[in-house]
Tab-separated table of N, CA and C in Angstrom:
chain	number	residue	atom	x	y	z
O	248	MET	N	86.521	51.905	16.395
O	248	MET	CA	86.603	51.791	14.808
O	248	MET	C	88.675	51.757	14.327
O	249	ALA	N	89.073	51.006	13.179
O	249	ALA	CA	90.581	51.318	12.965
O	249	ALA	C	90.142	52.688	12.436
O	250	SER	N	92.069	52.947	12.522
O	250	SER	CA	92.325	54.478	12.193
O	250	SER	C	92.327	54.489	11.134
O	251	LYS	N	92.741	55.220	10.527
O	251	LYS	CA	93.660	55.510	8.581
O	251	LYS	C	94.621	54.636	8.315
O	252	ASN	N	95.419	55.277	9.850
O	252	ASN	CA	97.173	54.858	9.549
O	252	ASN	C	97.446	53.605	9.934
O	253	SER	N	96.245	52.861	10.611
O	253	SER	CA	96.456	51.505	11.205
O	253	SER	C	96.265	50.989	9.816
O	254	THR	N	94.693	51.370	8.874
O	254	THR	CA	94.100	50.650	8.212
O	254	THR	C	95.305	50.693	6.966
O	255	GLN	N	95.667	51.842	6.671
O	255	GLN	CA	96.953	51.768	5.621
O	255	GLN	C	98.195	50.556	5.978
O	256	SER	N	98.489	50.734	7.747
O	256	SER	CA	99.221	49.691	7.820
O	256	SER	C	99.505	48.317	7.375
O	257	ASP	N	98.142	48.157	7.738
O	257	ASP	CA	97.369	46.733	6.913
O	257	ASP	C	97.724	46.354	5.735
O	258	VAL	N	97.318	47.119	5.306
O	258	VAL	CA	97.111	47.074	3.954
O	258	VAL	C	98.281	46.597	3.099
O	259	GLN	N	99.781	47.493	3.764
O	259	GLN	CA	101.188	47.841	3.560
O	259	GLN	C	101.919	46.114	3.857
O	260	VAL	N	100.889	45.704	5.292
O	260	VAL	CA	101.909	44.193	5.388
O	260	VAL	C	101.219	43.661	4.535
O	261	PHE	N	99.891	42.924	4.368
O	261	PHE	CA	99.157	42.222	3.757
O	261	PHE	C	99.907	43.101	2.284
O	262	ALA	N	100.130	43.511	1.802
O	262	ALA	CA	100.843	43.410	0.222
O	262	ALA	C	102.640	42.968	0.017
O	263	VAL	N	102.963	43.306	1.727
O	263	VAL	CA	104.565	42.743	1.996
O	263	VAL	C	104.382	41.244	1.607
O	264	LEU	N	103.221	40.463	2.466
O	264	LEU	CA	103.528	39.127	2.577
O	264	LEU	C	102.718	39.042	1.090
O	265	MET	N	102.132	39.558	0.220
O	265	MET	CA	101.566	38.761	-0.646
O	265	MET	C	102.448	38.286	-1.672
O	266	GLN	N	103.281	39.788	-1.634
O	266	GLN	CA	104.838	39.812	-2.645
O	266	GLN	C	105.657	38.425	-2.099
O	267	ASP	N	105.687	38.589	-0.752
O	267	ASP	CA	106.408	37.370	-0.879
O	267	ASP	C	106.705	36.274	-0.545
O	268	LYS	N	104.829	36.129	-1.353
O	268	LYS	CA	103.975	34.721	-1.136
O	268	LYS	C	104.509	34.260	-2.652
O	269	LYS	N	103.907	35.643	-3.866
O	269	LYS	CA	104.266	35.125	-4.716
O	269	LYS	C	105.747	35.368	-5.253
O	270	GLU	N	106.999	35.811	-4.861
O	270	GLU	CA	108.301	35.300	-5.080
O	270	GLU	C	108.737	33.931	-4.438
O	271	GLY	N	107.856	33.043	-3.462
O	271	GLY	CA	108.573	31.999	-2.747
O	271	GLY	C	107.679	31.299	-3.929
O	272	GLN	N	106.224	31.226	-4.464
O	272	GLN	CA	105.761	30.565	-4.855
O	272	GLN	C	106.760	30.315	-6.763
O	273	LEU	N	107.186	31.475	-7.415
O	273	LEU	CA	108.052	31.784	-8.275
O	273	LEU	C	109.365	30.965	-7.694
O	274	MET	N	109.763	30.253	-6.661
O	274	MET	CA	111.237	30.374	-6.412
O	274	MET	C	111.129	28.626	-6.242
O	275	GLU	N	109.281	28.928	-6.200
O	275	GLU	CA	109.564	27.005	-5.764
O	275	GLU	C	109.432	26.522	-6.793
O	276	MET	N	108.490	27.209	-7.930
O	276	MET	CA	108.442	26.422	-9.230
O	276	MET	C	109.742	26.651	-10.346
O	277	LYS	N	110.479	27.307	-10.078
O	277	LYS	CA	111.677	27.294	-10.377
O	277	LYS	C	112.662	26.080	-10.105
O	278	MET	N	112.997	25.775	-8.643
O	278	MET	CA	113.007	24.865	-8.558
O	278	MET	C	112.738	23.570	-9.053
O	279	ASN	N	111.163	23.334	-9.003
O	279	ASN	CA	110.431	22.148	-9.915
O	279	ASN	C	111.220	22.052	-11.448
O	280	GLU	N	110.816	22.832	-11.728
O	280	GLU	CA	111.746	23.190	-13.014
O	280	GLU	C	113.052	22.612	-12.869
O	281	LYS	N	114.137	22.593	-11.921
O	281	LYS	CA	115.225	22.247	-12.405
O	281	LYS	C	115.149	20.856	-11.564
O	282	THR	N	114.297	20.841	-10.540
O	282	THR	CA	113.990	19.063	-10.335
O	282	THR	C	113.727	18.543	-11.621
O	283	ASN	N	112.985	18.147	-12.443
O	283	ASN	CA	112.616	17.953	-13.197
O	283	ASN	C	113.078	18.067	-14.269
O	284	GLU	N	113.669	19.041	-14.533
O	284	GLU	CA	115.175	18.699	-15.903
O	284	GLU	C	116.457	17.428	-15.468
O	285	ILE	N	116.427	17.896	-14.146
O	285	ILE	CA	117.681	16.547	-13.835
O	285	ILE	C	116.786	14.772	-14.080
O	286	ARG	N	115.520	15.496	-13.248
O	286	ARG	CA	115.162	13.457	-13.906
O	286	ARG	C	114.778	13.570	-15.043
O	287	GLU	N	114.899	13.926	-15.918
O	287	GLU	CA	114.796	13.803	-17.312
O	287	GLU	C	116.006	13.553	-17.838
O	288	ASN	N	116.932	14.132	-17.215
O	288	ASN	CA	118.215	13.263	-17.730
O	288	ASN	C	118.573	12.543	-17.248
O	289	LYS	N	118.183	12.248	-16.212
O	289	LYS	CA	118.658	11.019	-15.261
O	289	LYS	C	117.871	9.539	-16.460
O	290	ILE	N	116.594	9.891	-16.576
O	290	ILE	CA	116.039	9.207	-17.852
O	290	ILE	C	116.337	8.709	-18.527
O	291	MET	N	116.665	10.125	-19.332
O	291	MET	CA	117.472	9.576	-20.509
O	291	MET	C	118.949	8.750	-20.702
O	292	SER	N	119.437	8.915	-19.230
O	292	SER	CA	120.957	8.316	-19.054
O	292	SER	C	120.811	6.354	-19.230
O	293	ILE	N	119.313	6.329	-18.618
O	293	ILE	CA	118.844	5.460	-17.700
O	293	ILE	C	118.419	4.488	-19.199
O	294	PHE	N	118.035	5.596	-20.006
O	294	PHE	CA	117.091	4.879	-21.654
O	294	PHE	C	118.845	4.083	-22.355
O	295	GLN	N	119.852	5.377	-22.686
O	295	GLN	CA	120.429	5.518	-23.278
O	295	GLN	C	121.644	4.155	-22.957
O	296	HIS	N	121.502	3.992	-21.103
O	296	HIS	CA	122.701	3.244	-21.003
O	296	HIS	C	121.605	1.996	-21.974
O	297	PHE	N	120.427	1.524	-22.142
O	297	PHE	CA	119.939	0.466	-22.824
O	297	PHE	C	119.712	-0.075	-23.721
O	298	ASP	N	120.241	1.137	-24.672
O	298	ASP	CA	120.215	1.731	-25.977
O	298	ASP	C	120.935	1.331	-27.375
O	299	TYR	N	121.692	-0.242	-26.484
O	299	TYR	CA	122.735	-0.741	-27.388
O	299	TYR	C	122.986	0.009	-28.779
O	300	ASP	N	122.181	-0.102	-29.633
O	300	ASP	CA	122.330	0.086	-31.296
O	300	ASP	C	122.629	1.498	-31.142
O	301	GLY	N	121.502	2.477	-30.321
O	301	GLY	CA	121.486	3.574	-30.562
O	301	GLY	C	120.473	4.167	-31.385
O	302	ASP	N	119.477	3.516	-31.832
O	302	ASP	CA	118.198	4.148	-32.660
O	302	ASP	C	117.310	4.304	-32.280
O	303	GLY	N	116.817	4.746	-30.847
O	303	GLY	CA	116.330	5.524	-30.149
O	303	GLY	C	115.336	4.446	-29.273
O	304	TYR	N	115.267	3.335	-29.687
O	304	TYR	CA	113.971	2.124	-29.066
O	304	TYR	C	115.023	1.561	-28.697
O	305	LEU	N	114.165	0.899	-27.866
O	305	LEU	CA	114.663	-0.530	-26.659
O	305	LEU	C	113.982	-1.733	-27.414
O	306	ASN	N	114.492	-2.520	-28.323
O	306	ASN	CA	114.128	-3.780	-28.429
O	306	ASN	C	113.939	-4.838	-27.877
O	307	ALA	N	113.336	-6.020	-27.981
O	307	ALA	CA	112.996	-7.319	-26.774
O	307	ALA	C	114.602	-6.838	-26.435
O	308	GLU	N	115.528	-7.538	-25.892
O	308	GLU	CA	117.280	-7.779	-26.115
O	308	GLU	C	117.213	-6.712	-25.053
O	309	GLU	N	116.804	-5.505	-25.339
O	309	GLU	CA	117.293	-3.882	-24.931
O	309	GLU	C	116.768	-3.492	-23.692
O	310	PHE	N	115.619	-3.682	-23.945
O	310	PHE	CA	114.431	-4.120	-23.253
O	310	PHE	C	114.114	-4.168	-22.223
O	311	THR	N	114.516	-6.017	-22.256
O	311	THR	CA	114.832	-6.929	-21.032
O	311	THR	C	115.791	-6.576	-19.976
O	312	ALA	N	116.569	-6.487	-20.278
O	312	ALA	CA	118.046	-5.914	-19.840
O	312	ALA	C	117.525	-4.747	-19.014
O	313	PHE	N	116.826	-3.831	-19.963
O	313	PHE	CA	116.407	-2.826	-18.785
O	313	PHE	C	115.337	-3.294	-17.911
O	314	VAL	N	114.326	-4.182	-18.087
O	314	VAL	CA	113.708	-4.737	-16.919
O	314	VAL	C	114.140	-5.231	-16.063
O	315	ASN	N	115.033	-6.317	-16.307
O	315	ASN	CA	115.875	-7.038	-15.212
O	315	ASN	C	116.692	-6.367	-14.471
O	316	SER	N	117.120	-5.340	-14.945
O	316	SER	CA	118.268	-5.101	-13.966
O	316	SER	C	117.878	-3.555	-13.332
O	317	ILE	N	117.322	-2.627	-13.780
O	317	ILE	CA	116.790	-1.596	-12.909
O	317	ILE	C	115.236	-1.756	-12.462
O	318	LEU	N	114.387	-2.725	-12.797
O	318	LEU	CA	112.359	-2.403	-12.713
O	318	LEU	C	112.567	-3.933	-11.959
O	319	ILE	N	113.534	-5.323	-11.753
O	319	ILE	CA	112.695	-6.550	-11.061
O	319	ILE	C	114.158	-6.247	-9.949
O	320	ASP	N	114.180	-6.055	-8.673
O	320	ASP	CA	115.029	-5.977	-7.474
O	320	ASP	C	114.761	-8.086	-7.219
O	321	GLY	N	115.467	-9.031	-7.775
O	321	GLY	CA	115.132	-9.965	-7.467
O	321	GLY	C	113.815	-11.131	-7.993
O	322	GLY	N	114.090	-12.580	-8.152
O	322	GLY	CA	112.911	-12.936	-8.389
O	322	GLY	C	112.803	-13.227	-9.745
O	323	HIS	N	111.711	-13.563	-10.309
O	323	HIS	CA	111.362	-13.689	-11.925
O	323	HIS	C	112.090	-12.471	-12.841
O	324	LEU	N	112.717	-13.243	-13.795
O	324	LEU	CA	113.788	-12.107	-14.839
O	324	LEU	C	112.757	-12.156	-16.236
O	325	VAL	N	112.529	-11.233	-16.640
O	325	VAL	CA	111.676	-10.939	-17.706
O	325	VAL	C	112.275	-11.962	-18.788
O	326	SER	N	111.824	-12.362	-19.699
O	326	SER	CA	112.312	-13.123	-21.123
O	326	SER	C	111.992	-12.083	-21.933
O	327	GLU	N	113.118	-12.271	-23.162
O	327	GLU	CA	112.913	-11.875	-24.229
O	327	GLU	C	111.346	-12.342	-24.727
O	328	LYS	N	110.466	-13.602	-25.001
O	328	LYS	CA	109.755	-13.328	-25.069
O	328	LYS	C	108.640	-12.977	-24.370
O	329	GLU	N	108.629	-12.706	-23.140
O	329	GLU	CA	107.567	-11.238	-22.409
O	329	GLU	C	107.879	-9.878	-22.637
O	330	TYR	N	108.402	-9.977	-23.395
O	330	TYR	CA	108.736	-8.660	-24.424
O	330	TYR	C	107.148	-8.136	-24.954
O	331	GLU	N	107.103	-8.389	-25.497
O	331	GLU	CA	106.088	-8.004	-26.332
O	331	GLU	C	104.965	-7.922	-25.664
O	332	GLU	N	104.258	-8.937	-25.123
O	332	GLU	CA	102.797	-8.235	-23.624
O	332	GLU	C	103.111	-7.097	-22.452
O	333	LEU	N	104.542	-6.909	-22.333
O	333	LEU	CA	105.524	-5.501	-21.735
O	333	LEU	C	105.351	-4.485	-22.360
O	334	ALA	N	105.812	-4.574	-23.706
O	334	ALA	CA	106.290	-3.143	-24.071
O	334	ALA	C	104.339	-2.854	-24.857
O	335	LYS	N	103.425	-3.805	-25.298
O	335	LYS	CA	102.568	-3.233	-25.365
O	335	LYS	C	101.364	-2.829	-24.383
O	336	GLY	N	101.909	-3.182	-23.232
O	336	GLY	CA	101.324	-2.217	-21.963
O	336	GLY	C	101.676	-1.311	-21.262
O	337	LEU	N	102.620	-0.800	-22.295
O	337	LEU	CA	103.563	0.412	-22.068
O	337	LEU	C	102.530	1.475	-23.311
O	338	GLY	N	102.395	0.837	-23.987
O	338	GLY	CA	101.759	1.889	-25.214
O	338	GLY	C	102.570	1.523	-26.815
O	339	ALA	N	103.674	0.996	-26.176
O	339	ALA	CA	104.809	0.805	-27.240
O	339	ALA	C	104.057	-0.586	-28.174
O	340	ASP	N	104.695	-0.127	-29.564
O	340	ASP	CA	104.871	-0.994	-30.885
O	340	ASP	C	105.701	-1.883	-30.718
O	341	PRO	N	105.728	-3.332	-29.944
O	341	PRO	CA	106.245	-4.478	-29.805
O	341	PRO	C	107.561	-4.050	-30.712
O	342	SER	N	106.570	-4.124	-32.277
O	342	SER	CA	107.856	-4.357	-33.668
O	342	SER	C	108.474	-3.219	-34.053
O	343	LYS	N	108.140	-2.285	-33.307
O	343	LYS	CA	109.331	-1.251	-33.551
O	343	LYS	C	110.056	-0.751	-32.242
O	344	GLY	N	109.911	-0.652	-31.431
O	344	GLY	CA	110.667	-1.032	-29.731
O	344	GLY	C	110.265	-0.551	-28.987
O	345	VAL	N	110.368	-0.125	-27.530
O	345	VAL	CA	110.107	1.020	-26.484
O	345	VAL	C	111.083	2.191	-26.572
O	346	GLU	N	110.088	3.060	-26.975
O	346	GLU	CA	110.480	4.537	-26.624
O	346	GLU	C	111.133	5.120	-25.951
O	347	ILE	N	111.356	6.662	-25.328
O	347	ILE	CA	112.020	6.899	-24.040
O	347	ILE	C	110.953	7.279	-23.629
O	348	LYS	N	109.232	7.806	-23.995
O	348	LYS	CA	108.414	7.862	-23.265
O	348	LYS	C	108.232	7.191	-22.641
O	349	HIS	N	107.962	5.860	-23.274
O	349	HIS	CA	107.557	4.506	-22.695
O	349	HIS	C	108.247	4.151	-21.244
O	350	ILE	N	109.578	5.029	-21.190
O	350	ILE	CA	110.551	4.321	-20.212
O	350	ILE	C	110.172	5.380	-18.641
O	351	ARG	N	109.847	6.747	-19.681
O	351	ARG	CA	109.893	7.818	-18.451
O	351	ARG	C	108.596	6.740	-18.381
O	352	CYS	N	107.563	6.162	-18.733
O	352	CYS	CA	105.907	6.276	-17.915
O	352	CYS	C	106.179	5.539	-16.922
O	353	ALA	N	107.315	3.790	-17.724
O	353	ALA	CA	107.747	3.003	-16.620
O	353	ALA	C	108.361	3.553	-15.095
O	354	LEU	N	108.910	4.354	-15.438
O	354	LEU	CA	110.018	4.973	-14.257
O	354	LEU	C	109.262	6.331	-13.908
O	355	GLN	N	107.793	6.600	-13.540
O	355	GLN	CA	107.318	7.841	-13.340
O	355	GLN	C	107.031	7.346	-11.755
O	356	LYS	N	106.812	6.459	-11.159
O	356	LYS	CA	106.953	6.443	-9.853
O	356	LYS	C	107.888	6.415	-9.190
O	357	ARG	N	109.262	6.365	-9.699
O	357	ARG	CA	110.190	5.719	-9.061
O	357	ARG	C	111.294	6.124	-8.511
O	358	ASN	N	112.506	6.058	-7.922
O	358	ASN	CA	113.355	6.769	-7.263
O	358	ASN	C	114.303	6.790	-8.858
O	359	VAL	N	114.793	7.532	-9.172
O	359	VAL	CA	115.351	7.345	-10.614
O	359	VAL	C	116.653	6.953	-9.892
O	360	ASP	N	116.784	7.756	-8.917
O	360	ASP	CA	118.208	8.282	-8.193
O	360	ASP	C	119.185	6.513	-8.270
O	361	ASP	N	118.561	5.796	-7.139
O	361	ASP	CA	118.616	4.468	-7.061
O	361	ASP	C	118.715	4.019	-8.219
O	362	ASP	N	117.590	4.410	-9.338
O	362	ASP	CA	118.153	3.430	-10.855
O	362	ASP	C	118.920	3.376	-11.509
O	363	CYS	N	119.416	4.991	-11.271
O	363	CYS	CA	120.790	5.337	-12.007
O	363	CYS	C	121.968	4.769	-11.304
O	364	LYS	N	121.994	3.994	-9.967
O	364	LYS	CA	123.276	3.685	-9.191
O	364	LYS	C	123.186	2.239	-9.445
O	365	LYS	N	121.944	1.751	-9.672
O	365	LYS	CA	121.704	0.710	-10.092
O	365	LYS	C	122.936	0.016	-11.651
O	366	LEU	N	122.505	1.135	-12.116
O	366	LEU	CA	123.404	1.225	-13.630
O	366	LEU	C	124.911	0.857	-13.694
O	367	ARG	N	125.402	0.985	-12.212
O	367	ARG	CA	126.646	0.949	-11.724
O	367	ARG	C	127.298	-0.619	-12.011
O	368	ASN	N	126.313	-1.381	-11.425
O	368	ASN	CA	126.054	-2.720	-11.419
O	368	ASN	C	125.802	-3.648	-12.818
O	369	CYS	N	125.433	-3.055	-13.752
O	369	CYS	CA	124.916	-3.477	-14.187
O	369	CYS	C	126.392	-3.607	-15.898
O	370	THR	N	125.848	-4.867	-16.513
O	370	THR	CA	126.413	-5.191	-17.723
O	370	THR	C	125.710	-4.169	-18.957
O	371	ARG	N	127.168	-4.045	-19.750
O	371	ARG	CA	126.427	-3.669	-21.296
O	371	ARG	C	126.566	-3.968	-22.139
O	372	LYS	N	125.979	-4.592	-22.197
O	372	LYS	CA	126.192	-5.887	-24.160
O	372	LYS	C	126.413	-4.791	-25.580
O	373	ARG	N	126.390	-4.872	-26.303
O	373	ARG	CA	126.823	-4.261	-27.285
O	373	ARG	C	126.034	-5.375	-28.091
O	374	VAL	N	125.419	-4.573	-28.572
O	374	VAL	CA	124.316	-5.259	-30.248
O	374	VAL	C	125.298	-5.198	-31.059
O	375	SER	N	125.524	-6.722	-32.059
O	375	SER	CA	127.028	-6.408	-32.507
O	375	SER	C	126.354	-5.858	-34.455
O	376	THR	N	127.230	-4.837	-35.061
O	376	THR	CA	126.601	-3.883	-36.228
O	376	THR	C	126.874	-4.832	-37.565
């Protein structure tokens, strides 16, 4: 049978281990929040890069530039005619344009660090106003 001191010691060790676990979980949560914030900033930068007119939506020209520059690595390039189908597939209203939330969805499982690097190779056309 364990002594009272041994039992108290075991409880104290357990309490310290639980506190360390809680602190580790808290630190991991903070790191995840920071990682998510950095990722969101990169997605916003990508979106803004292609939102030539700054209206908060990617129209057919802007969206096809995004798709062809970021999402397609060679092969068939998307035309503005295919924009409507792609926009609807993301849940956007093609007549209104593709919003940041739709781009966030499109980039959900992608490495946005690599996508940001691709921006260096993209030429950005300005829509005349």
